[in-house]
PDB file of C-alpha atoms in Angstrom:
ATOM      1  CA  MET A   1      91.098 115.997 299.962  1.00  0.00           C
ATOM      2  CA  LYS A   2      88.534 116.515 297.278  1.00  0.00           C
ATOM      3  CA  ASP A   3      89.313 116.238 293.594  1.00  0.00           C
ATOM      4  CA  GLU A   4      89.334 119.307 291.398  1.00  0.00           C
ATOM      5  CA  PRO A   5      85.956 119.946 289.775  1.00  0.00           C
ATOM      6  CA  ARG A   6      85.511 119.431 286.073  1.00  0.00           C
ATOM      7  CA  GLY A   7      85.723 122.730 284.155  1.00  0.00           C
ATOM      8  CA  ASP A   8      86.275 126.181 285.570  1.00  0.00           C
ATOM      9  CA  THR A   9      82.928 127.835 285.004  1.00  0.00           C
ATOM     10  CA  VAL A  10      81.741 127.787 288.619  1.00  0.00           C
ATOM     11  CA  SER A  11      82.880 130.510 290.977  1.00  0.00           C
ATOM     12  CA  ASP A  12      82.484 130.573 294.745  1.00  0.00           C
ATOM     13  CA  GLY A  13      79.040 130.834 296.235  1.00  0.00           C
ATOM     14  CA  VAL A  14      77.051 130.404 293.046  1.00  0.00           C
ATOM     15  CA  PRO A  15      73.322 129.817 293.575  1.00  0.00           C
ATOM     16  CA  TRP A  16      72.074 126.520 292.157  1.00  0.00           C
ATOM     17  CA  LEU A  17      68.480 125.383 291.927  1.00  0.00           C
ATOM     18  CA  VAL A  18      68.333 121.888 293.387  1.00  0.00           C
ATOM     19  CA  PHE A  19      65.493 119.546 292.490  1.00  0.00           C
ATOM     20  CA  ASP A  20      64.520 115.892 292.246  1.00  0.00           C
ATOM     21  CA  ALA A  21      64.118 114.119 288.923  1.00  0.00           C
ATOM     22  CA  GLY A  22      63.133 110.537 289.537  1.00  0.00           C
ATOM     23  CA  THR A  23      65.506 109.065 292.066  1.00  0.00           C
ATOM     24  CA  ALA A  24      68.260 111.651 291.476  1.00  0.00           C
ATOM     25  CA  ARG A  25      68.835 115.011 293.057  1.00  0.00           C
ATOM     26  CA  LEU A  26      70.046 117.430 290.413  1.00  0.00           C
ATOM     27  CA  GLY A  27      71.116 121.053 290.224  1.00  0.00           C
ATOM     28  CA  VAL A  28      71.258 123.717 287.535  1.00  0.00           C
ATOM     29  CA  PRO A  29      72.559 127.281 287.876  1.00  0.00           C
ATOM     30  CA  ALA A  30      69.704 129.332 289.304  1.00  0.00           C
ATOM     31  CA  SER A  31      70.542 132.085 286.837  1.00  0.00           C
ATOM     32  CA  ALA A  32      69.376 129.775 284.021  1.00  0.00           C
ATOM     33  CA  ILE A  33      65.904 129.322 285.521  1.00  0.00           C
ATOM     34  CA  GLU A  34      63.349 131.934 284.554  1.00  0.00           C
ATOM     35  CA  GLU A  35      60.279 130.467 286.140  1.00  0.00           C
ATOM     36  CA  ILE A  36      58.901 127.430 287.960  1.00  0.00           C
ATOM     37  CA  MET A  37      55.367 126.319 287.198  1.00  0.00           C
ATOM     38  CA  PRO A  38      53.071 123.299 287.249  1.00  0.00           C
ATOM     39  CA  LEU A  39      52.797 121.217 284.104  1.00  0.00           C
ATOM     40  CA  GLY A  40      50.023 122.448 281.824  1.00  0.00           C
ATOM     41  CA  VAL A  41      48.463 121.116 278.642  1.00  0.00           C
ATOM     42  CA  VAL A  42      51.106 119.322 276.564  1.00  0.00           C
ATOM     43  CA  THR A  43      51.031 118.931 272.776  1.00  0.00           C
ATOM     44  CA  PRO A  44      53.033 115.966 271.444  1.00  0.00           C
ATOM     45  CA  ILE A  45      55.788 116.876 268.982  1.00  0.00           C
ATOM     46  CA  PRO A  46      56.215 114.858 265.774  1.00  0.00           C
ATOM     47  CA  LEU A  47      59.722 113.450 265.256  1.00  0.00           C
ATOM     48  CA  ALA A  48      60.845 114.330 268.765  1.00  0.00           C
ATOM     49  CA  PRO A  49      63.093 111.973 270.750  1.00  0.00           C
ATOM     50  CA  PRO A  50      61.234 110.100 273.527  1.00  0.00           C
ATOM     51  CA  ALA A  51      62.534 112.298 276.338  1.00  0.00           C
ATOM     52  CA  ILE A  52      61.030 115.401 274.718  1.00  0.00           C
ATOM     53  CA  SER A  53      57.530 115.269 276.146  1.00  0.00           C
ATOM     54  CA  GLY A  54      55.902 117.903 273.997  1.00  0.00           C
ATOM     55  CA  LEU A  55      55.160 121.603 273.837  1.00  0.00           C
ATOM     56  CA  MET A  56      53.529 123.673 276.538  1.00  0.00           C
ATOM     57  CA  GLY A  57      52.191 127.162 276.005  1.00  0.00           C
ATOM     58  CA  LEU A  58      53.829 129.839 278.101  1.00  0.00           C
ATOM     59  CA  ARG A  59      52.199 133.219 277.563  1.00  0.00           C
ATOM     60  CA  GLY A  60      51.551 132.410 273.917  1.00  0.00           C
ATOM     61  CA  GLU A  61      55.018 131.027 273.236  1.00  0.00           C
ATOM     62  CA  ALA A  62      55.846 127.381 272.702  1.00  0.00           C
ATOM     63  CA  LEU A  63      58.038 125.861 275.388  1.00  0.00           C
ATOM     64  CA  PRO A  64      59.486 122.453 274.486  1.00  0.00           C
ATOM     65  CA  LEU A  65      59.642 120.106 277.473  1.00  0.00           C
ATOM     66  CA  LEU A  66      62.509 117.798 278.361  1.00  0.00           C
ATOM     67  CA  ASP A  67      61.674 115.015 280.804  1.00  0.00           C
ATOM     68  CA  LEU A  68      64.929 114.700 282.730  1.00  0.00           C
ATOM     69  CA  SER A  69      64.011 111.327 284.264  1.00  0.00           C
ATOM     70  CA  ALA A  70      63.449 109.808 280.846  1.00  0.00           C
ATOM     71  CA  PHE A  71      66.479 111.531 279.367  1.00  0.00           C
ATOM     72  CA  PHE A  72      68.842 110.218 282.027  1.00  0.00           C
ATOM     73  CA  GLY A  73      67.089 106.849 282.371  1.00  0.00           C
ATOM     74  CA  LEU A  74      66.290 107.396 286.047  1.00  0.00           C
ATOM     75  CA  ASP A  75      63.798 105.366 288.039  1.00  0.00           C
ATOM     76  CA  THR A  76      60.651 107.298 288.870  1.00  0.00           C
ATOM     77  CA  THR A  77      57.795 107.022 291.304  1.00  0.00           C
ATOM     78  CA  GLY A  78      55.297 108.920 289.166  1.00  0.00           C
ATOM     79  CA  PRO A  79      54.921 111.464 286.395  1.00  0.00           C
ATOM     80  CA  SER A  80      56.942 114.674 286.437  1.00  0.00           C
ATOM     81  CA  ARG A  81      54.577 117.550 287.153  1.00  0.00           C
ATOM     82  CA  THR A  82      56.829 120.541 287.700  1.00  0.00           C
ATOM     83  CA  VAL A  83      58.346 122.636 284.903  1.00  0.00           C
ATOM     84  CA  LEU A  84      61.519 124.661 285.271  1.00  0.00           C
ATOM     85  CA  ALA A  85      61.600 127.198 282.419  1.00  0.00           C
ATOM     86  CA  CYS A  86      65.283 127.247 281.583  1.00  0.00           C
ATOM     87  CA  ARG A  87      67.050 129.698 279.288  1.00  0.00           C
ATOM     88  CA  THR A  88      70.597 129.381 278.028  1.00  0.00           C
ATOM     89  CA  SER A  89      72.331 131.565 275.466  1.00  0.00           C
ATOM     90  CA  ALA A  90      70.991 129.318 272.710  1.00  0.00           C
ATOM     91  CA  TYR A  91      67.713 127.775 273.856  1.00  0.00           C
ATOM     92  CA  ARG A  92      64.645 128.089 276.028  1.00  0.00           C
ATOM     93  CA  VAL A  93      63.423 124.735 277.293  1.00  0.00           C
ATOM     94  CA  GLY A  94      61.159 123.489 280.077  1.00  0.00           C
ATOM     95  CA  LEU A  95      62.825 120.901 282.316  1.00  0.00           C
ATOM     96  CA  LEU A  96      60.373 118.424 283.788  1.00  0.00           C
ATOM     97  CA  CYS A  97      61.093 117.356 287.350  1.00  0.00           C
ATOM     98  CA  HIS A  98      59.330 115.866 290.360  1.00  0.00           C
ATOM     99  CA  ARG A  99      60.118 118.203 293.235  1.00  0.00           C
ATOM    100  CA  VAL A 100      61.960 121.479 293.729  1.00  0.00           C
ATOM    101  CA  ARG A 101      64.113 121.514 296.850  1.00  0.00           C
ATOM    102  CA  GLY A 102      65.214 125.123 296.635  1.00  0.00           C
ATOM    103  CA  ILE A 103      68.168 127.334 295.901  1.00  0.00           C
ATOM    104  CA  ARG A 104      71.504 126.384 297.473  1.00  0.00           C
ATOM    105  CA  ASN A 105      74.527 128.617 297.518  1.00  0.00           C
ATOM    106  CA  ILE A 106      77.300 126.208 296.593  1.00  0.00           C
ATOM    107  CA  ALA A 107      80.958 127.147 296.643  1.00  0.00           C
ATOM    108  CA  SER A 108      83.335 125.593 294.166  1.00  0.00           C
ATOM    109  CA  GLN A 109      85.335 124.112 297.064  1.00  0.00           C
ATOM    110  CA  GLN A 110      82.354 121.844 297.725  1.00  0.00           C
ATOM    111  CA  HIS A 111      82.458 120.357 294.236  1.00  0.00           C
ATOM    112  CA  CYS A 112      83.690 116.839 293.636  1.00  0.00           C
ATOM    113  CA  VAL A 113      84.392 115.140 290.360  1.00  0.00           C
ATOM    114  CA  PRO A 114      81.258 113.212 289.334  1.00  0.00           C
ATOM    115  CA  ARG A 115      81.607 109.590 290.499  1.00  0.00           C
ATOM    116  CA  LEU A 116      78.139 108.217 289.862  1.00  0.00           C
ATOM    117  CA  ALA A 117      78.340 104.721 288.449  1.00  0.00           C
ATOM    118  CA  ALA A 118      75.063 105.035 286.619  1.00  0.00           C
ATOM    119  CA  PRO A 119      73.330 106.129 284.583  1.00  0.00           C
ATOM    120  CA  ALA A 120      76.270 106.789 282.295  1.00  0.00           C
ATOM    121  CA  ARG A 121      74.583 109.713 280.572  1.00  0.00           C
ATOM    122  CA  LEU A 122      74.111 111.506 283.888  1.00  0.00           C
ATOM    123  CA  ARG A 123      77.777 111.033 284.717  1.00  0.00           C
ATOM    124  CA  GLU A 124      78.808 112.353 281.305  1.00  0.00           C
ATOM    125  CA  LEU A 125      76.695 115.487 281.558  1.00  0.00           C
ATOM    126  CA  ALA A 126      77.451 116.287 285.187  1.00  0.00           C
ATOM    127  CA  GLN A 127      79.660 119.255 285.912  1.00  0.00           C
ATOM    128  CA  ALA A 128      80.278 118.238 289.519  1.00  0.00           C
ATOM    129  CA  GLU A 129      78.780 116.529 292.535  1.00  0.00           C
ATOM    130  CA  VAL A 130      78.138 118.085 295.906  1.00  0.00           C
ATOM    131  CA  GLU A 131      77.748 116.137 299.154  1.00  0.00           C
ATOM    132  CA  GLU A 132      75.546 117.979 301.597  1.00  0.00           C
ATOM    133  CA  ASP A 133      74.092 117.008 304.953  1.00  0.00           C
ATOM    134  CA  ASP A 134      70.896 115.779 303.373  1.00  0.00           C
ATOM    135  CA  GLY A 135      72.390 113.920 300.424  1.00  0.00           C
ATOM    136  CA  LEU A 136      74.272 114.066 297.161  1.00  0.00           C
ATOM    137  CA  SER A 137      73.370 116.499 294.384  1.00  0.00           C
ATOM    138  CA  VAL A 138      74.572 116.223 290.821  1.00  0.00           C
ATOM    139  CA  LEU A 139      75.223 119.628 289.268  1.00  0.00           C
ATOM    140  CA  LEU A 140      74.430 119.546 285.577  1.00  0.00           C
ATOM    141  CA  ASP A 141      76.273 121.135 282.693  1.00  0.00           C
ATOM    142  CA  ILE A 142      72.997 122.516 281.388  1.00  0.00           C
ATOM    143  CA  HIS A 143      74.413 123.636 278.044  1.00  0.00           C
ATOM    144  CA  ALA A 144      75.679 120.124 277.351  1.00  0.00           C
ATOM    145  CA  VAL A 145      72.396 118.591 278.523  1.00  0.00           C
ATOM    146  CA  LEU A 146      70.336 120.684 276.123  1.00  0.00           C
ATOM    147  CA  GLU A 147      72.694 120.109 273.206  1.00  0.00           C
ATOM    148  CA  THR A 148      72.690 116.363 273.769  1.00  0.00           C
ATOM    149  CA  ALA A 149      68.940 116.072 274.297  1.00  0.00           C
ATOM    150  CA  ARG A 150      67.985 117.718 271.010  1.00  0.00           C
ATOM    151  CA  VAL A 151      69.885 115.193 268.922  1.00  0.00           C
ATOM    152  CA  ARG A 152      67.607 112.665 267.310  1.00  0.00           C
ATOM    153  CA  GLY A 153      68.199 109.003 267.087  1.00  0.00           C
TER     154      GLY A 153
ATOM    155  CA  MET B   1      39.141 138.078 258.795  1.00  0.00           C
ATOM    156  CA  SER B   2      41.835 140.162 257.108  1.00  0.00           C
ATOM    157  CA  GLU B   3      43.518 140.038 253.727  1.00  0.00           C
ATOM    158  CA  GLY B   4      46.637 138.382 255.129  1.00  0.00           C
ATOM    159  CA  ASP B   5      44.756 135.427 256.597  1.00  0.00           C
ATOM    160  CA  ARG B   6      45.488 131.992 255.158  1.00  0.00           C
ATOM    161  CA  LEU B   7      43.234 128.982 255.135  1.00  0.00           C
ATOM    162  CA  PHE B   8      44.623 125.757 256.579  1.00  0.00           C
ATOM    163  CA  ALA B   9      43.349 122.255 257.041  1.00  0.00           C
ATOM    164  CA  VAL B  10      43.844 121.108 260.626  1.00  0.00           C
ATOM    165  CA  ALA B  11      44.480 117.368 260.421  1.00  0.00           C
ATOM    166  CA  PRO B  12      44.612 115.289 263.608  1.00  0.00           C
ATOM    167  CA  LEU B  13      47.247 112.588 263.838  1.00  0.00           C
ATOM    168  CA  GLY B  14      48.292 110.621 266.861  1.00  0.00           C
ATOM    169  CA  GLY B  15      47.259 113.280 269.362  1.00  0.00           C
ATOM    170  CA  ALA B  16      49.016 116.021 267.384  1.00  0.00           C
ATOM    171  CA  ARG B  17      47.508 118.549 264.981  1.00  0.00           C
ATOM    172  CA  LEU B  18      48.997 119.205 261.564  1.00  0.00           C
ATOM    173  CA  LEU B  19      48.407 122.339 259.489  1.00  0.00           C
ATOM    174  CA  ILE B  20      48.230 121.859 255.732  1.00  0.00           C
ATOM    175  CA  ALA B  21      47.881 124.929 253.503  1.00  0.00           C
ATOM    176  CA  ALA B  22      44.421 124.648 251.953  1.00  0.00           C
ATOM    177  CA  ALA B  23      45.739 126.028 248.670  1.00  0.00           C
ATOM    178  CA  ARG B  24      47.753 122.820 248.270  1.00  0.00           C
ATOM    179  CA  ILE B  25      44.827 120.459 248.867  1.00  0.00           C
ATOM    180  CA  GLU B  26      43.106 118.861 245.890  1.00  0.00           C
ATOM    181  CA  GLU B  27      40.836 116.389 247.629  1.00  0.00           C
ATOM    182  CA  ILE B  28      40.013 114.672 250.909  1.00  0.00           C
ATOM    183  CA  ALA B  29      38.815 111.080 250.698  1.00  0.00           C
ATOM    184  CA  PRO B  30      38.608 107.828 252.688  1.00  0.00           C
ATOM    185  CA  ASP B  31      41.924 105.991 252.892  1.00  0.00           C
ATOM    186  CA  ALA B  32      40.603 103.195 250.647  1.00  0.00           C
ATOM    187  CA  VAL B  33      40.127 105.731 247.885  1.00  0.00           C
ATOM    188  CA  ALA B  34      43.595 107.121 248.481  1.00  0.00           C
ATOM    189  CA  GLN B  35      45.193 103.673 248.460  1.00  0.00           C
ATOM    190  CA  ALA B  36      43.514 102.804 245.158  1.00  0.00           C
ATOM    191  CA  SER B  37      44.506 106.076 243.541  1.00  0.00           C
ATOM    192  CA  GLU B  38      47.222 106.579 240.944  1.00  0.00           C
ATOM    193  CA  TRP B  39      49.063 108.868 243.375  1.00  0.00           C
ATOM    194  CA  SER B  40      51.391 107.587 246.015  1.00  0.00           C
ATOM    195  CA  CYS B  41      50.377 107.562 249.704  1.00  0.00           C
ATOM    196  CA  ILE B  42      52.570 109.017 252.431  1.00  0.00           C
ATOM    197  CA  ASP B  43      51.928 107.426 255.813  1.00  0.00           C
ATOM    198  CA  LEU B  44      52.415 110.532 257.919  1.00  0.00           C
ATOM    199  CA  ALA B  45      52.187 108.594 261.178  1.00  0.00           C
ATOM    200  CA  CYS B  46      55.232 106.618 260.110  1.00  0.00           C
ATOM    201  CA  THR B  47      57.035 109.631 258.643  1.00  0.00           C
ATOM    202  CA  LEU B  48      56.492 111.742 261.750  1.00  0.00           C
ATOM    203  CA  GLY B  49      56.937 109.034 264.383  1.00  0.00           C
ATOM    204  CA  LEU B  50      53.338 109.282 265.612  1.00  0.00           C
ATOM    205  CA  GLU B  51      50.817 106.573 266.328  1.00  0.00           C
ATOM    206  CA  ALA B  52      47.579 106.926 264.375  1.00  0.00           C
ATOM    207  CA  VAL B  53      44.651 106.738 266.779  1.00  0.00           C
ATOM    208  CA  ASP B  54      41.660 106.759 264.488  1.00  0.00           C
ATOM    209  CA  ALA B  55      40.470 105.451 261.152  1.00  0.00           C
ATOM    210  CA  GLN B  56      42.401 107.309 258.524  1.00  0.00           C
ATOM    211  CA  HIS B  57      41.608 109.342 255.498  1.00  0.00           C
ATOM    212  CA  GLY B  58      43.727 110.795 252.753  1.00  0.00           C
ATOM    213  CA  VAL B  59      44.461 114.410 251.936  1.00  0.00           C
ATOM    214  CA  LEU B  60      45.650 114.803 248.352  1.00  0.00           C
ATOM    215  CA  VAL B  61      48.224 117.591 248.107  1.00  0.00           C
ATOM    216  CA  SER B  62      50.006 118.850 245.032  1.00  0.00           C
ATOM    217  CA  GLY B  63      52.688 121.232 243.866  1.00  0.00           C
ATOM    218  CA  GLY B  64      55.541 121.472 241.414  1.00  0.00           C
ATOM    219  CA  GLY B  65      54.070 118.828 239.153  1.00  0.00           C
ATOM    220  CA  ARG B  66      53.882 116.292 241.986  1.00  0.00           C
ATOM    221  CA  ALA B  67      50.991 115.029 244.081  1.00  0.00           C
ATOM    222  CA  ALA B  68      50.564 112.550 246.922  1.00  0.00           C
ATOM    223  CA  TRP B  69      48.015 111.446 249.463  1.00  0.00           C
ATOM    224  CA  LEU B  70      48.864 112.244 253.069  1.00  0.00           C
ATOM    225  CA  LEU B  71      47.253 109.731 255.444  1.00  0.00           C
ATOM    226  CA  VAL B  72      45.973 111.322 258.666  1.00  0.00           C
ATOM    227  CA  ASP B  73      43.372 110.522 261.320  1.00  0.00           C
ATOM    228  CA  ARG B  74      39.803 111.380 260.444  1.00  0.00           C
ATOM    229  CA  GLY B  75      38.373 114.686 261.604  1.00  0.00           C
ATOM    230  CA  THR B  76      40.150 117.219 259.409  1.00  0.00           C
ATOM    231  CA  ARG B  77      38.620 120.659 259.613  1.00  0.00           C
ATOM    232  CA  PHE B  78      39.571 124.051 258.204  1.00  0.00           C
ATOM    233  CA  THR B  79      40.576 127.236 259.936  1.00  0.00           C
ATOM    234  CA  ARG B  80      41.872 130.661 258.975  1.00  0.00           C
ATOM    235  CA  LEU B  81      45.063 131.910 260.573  1.00  0.00           C
ATOM    236  CA  SER B  82      46.622 135.330 260.419  1.00  0.00           C
ATOM    237  CA  ALA B  83      50.264 135.579 259.382  1.00  0.00           C
ATOM    238  CA  ASP B  84      51.356 136.452 262.904  1.00  0.00           C
ATOM    239  CA  ALA B  85      49.609 133.392 264.330  1.00  0.00           C
ATOM    240  CA  LEU B  86      52.299 131.230 262.773  1.00  0.00           C
ATOM    241  CA  GLN B  87      55.533 130.958 264.747  1.00  0.00           C
ATOM    242  CA  ALA B  88      58.854 129.421 263.875  1.00  0.00           C
ATOM    243  CA  LEU B  89      59.595 126.159 265.645  1.00  0.00           C
ATOM    244  CA  PRO B  90      61.547 126.733 268.872  1.00  0.00           C
ATOM    245  CA  ALA B  91      65.262 126.836 268.035  1.00  0.00           C
ATOM    246  CA  TRP B  92      65.893 123.809 270.222  1.00  0.00           C
ATOM    247  CA  LEU B  93      63.645 121.702 267.978  1.00  0.00           C
ATOM    248  CA  HIS B  94      64.754 123.140 264.666  1.00  0.00           C
ATOM    249  CA  ASP B  95      66.125 120.684 262.164  1.00  0.00           C
ATOM    250  CA  ALA B  96      66.633 121.712 258.561  1.00  0.00           C
ATOM    251  CA  SER B  97      65.593 118.271 257.330  1.00  0.00           C
ATOM    252  CA  SER B  98      62.298 118.258 259.240  1.00  0.00           C
ATOM    253  CA  PRO B  99      59.049 118.340 257.248  1.00  0.00           C
ATOM    254  CA  LEU B 100      57.679 120.632 259.980  1.00  0.00           C
ATOM    255  CA  CYS B 101      58.142 124.303 259.197  1.00  0.00           C
ATOM    256  CA  GLY B 102      56.191 126.198 261.817  1.00  0.00           C
ATOM    257  CA  LEU B 103      53.496 126.053 264.444  1.00  0.00           C
ATOM    258  CA  ALA B 104      50.442 127.921 265.624  1.00  0.00           C
ATOM    259  CA  LEU B 105      48.582 127.965 268.901  1.00  0.00           C
ATOM    260  CA  LEU B 106      44.980 126.983 268.270  1.00  0.00           C
ATOM    261  CA  SER B 107      42.844 128.342 271.062  1.00  0.00           C
ATOM    262  CA  ASP B 108      40.957 125.141 271.710  1.00  0.00           C
ATOM    263  CA  GLU B 109      43.476 122.442 270.769  1.00  0.00           C
ATOM    264  CA  GLY B 110      46.969 123.479 271.823  1.00  0.00           C
ATOM    265  CA  PHE B 111      49.740 123.770 269.255  1.00  0.00           C
ATOM    266  CA  ALA B 112      49.480 122.614 265.649  1.00  0.00           C
ATOM    267  CA  PHE B 113      52.461 122.000 263.367  1.00  0.00           C
ATOM    268  CA  GLU B 114      52.646 123.356 259.835  1.00  0.00           C
ATOM    269  CA  LEU B 115      53.697 120.795 257.245  1.00  0.00           C
ATOM    270  CA  ASN B 116      56.180 121.653 254.527  1.00  0.00           C
ATOM    271  CA  VAL B 117      54.200 120.151 251.651  1.00  0.00           C
ATOM    272  CA  ASP B 118      56.956 120.733 249.106  1.00  0.00           C
ATOM    273  CA  GLN B 119      59.457 118.789 251.172  1.00  0.00           C
ATOM    274  CA  LEU B 120      57.020 115.932 251.721  1.00  0.00           C
ATOM    275  CA  LEU B 121      56.311 115.698 248.004  1.00  0.00           C
ATOM    276  CA  GLU B 122      60.001 115.756 247.208  1.00  0.00           C
ATOM    277  CA  THR B 123      60.858 113.113 249.783  1.00  0.00           C
ATOM    278  CA  GLY B 124      57.900 110.905 248.921  1.00  0.00           C
ATOM    279  CA  PRO B 125      56.721 107.829 250.825  1.00  0.00           C
ATOM    280  CA  THR B 126      59.041 106.491 253.534  1.00  0.00           C
TER     281      THR B 126
END
């Protein structure tokens, strides 16, 4: 029997965008993703934490970029080149990742309590894990990720 | 050019571009001149967590009875920006204690960050 998922914000059959960041397979609610695009010209941001890669222009607006591999301390095989433009109620941020796998309809019954041993930050900011035929995905609490990532120091 | 345009110095520093209101600038001089001056020097690379990539020069800014040299990479130029060219920093990056107070998209150089000169002068060298 599977453990109850953390939180109660996920209802049955919710679409999640699943992608690779470094060696991890992650998911965010598809409803939070506005657009997927290749990485463009990046301007470094003074005073930004290391995982905030810079600003990218998106139709004249500034989109700050969060490198998820760096933020979670994941091993990588190369630079992140794909941007997921993510909007929550509070922020609009570009999530840098390596590869988009697609949208999966994931029912809450599939969720397991996050058990990843490491990295600790990924475990802390995971909402649930899902074991599928092709591997394990970690579903992120995207609000908590963005709040945590903007803190300096 | 319209009446609402403002003149800014665009100062390169560590791969970033900084906007300094031209009205606040008294002088631009080699860093040796700045270091020997009576005014204090603010190492902006250190203050802003950037790595200077070029020989530096000083930009003397003033206001409210204070003045200080801001050390930046060489290559400062001037540009006029309309009021609507300046945007607030994205909410995700906003920090009330930051010496950055806005940004503008420069057509040929990406985004540039507006410096809050008053806050820098109040804080002084770090």
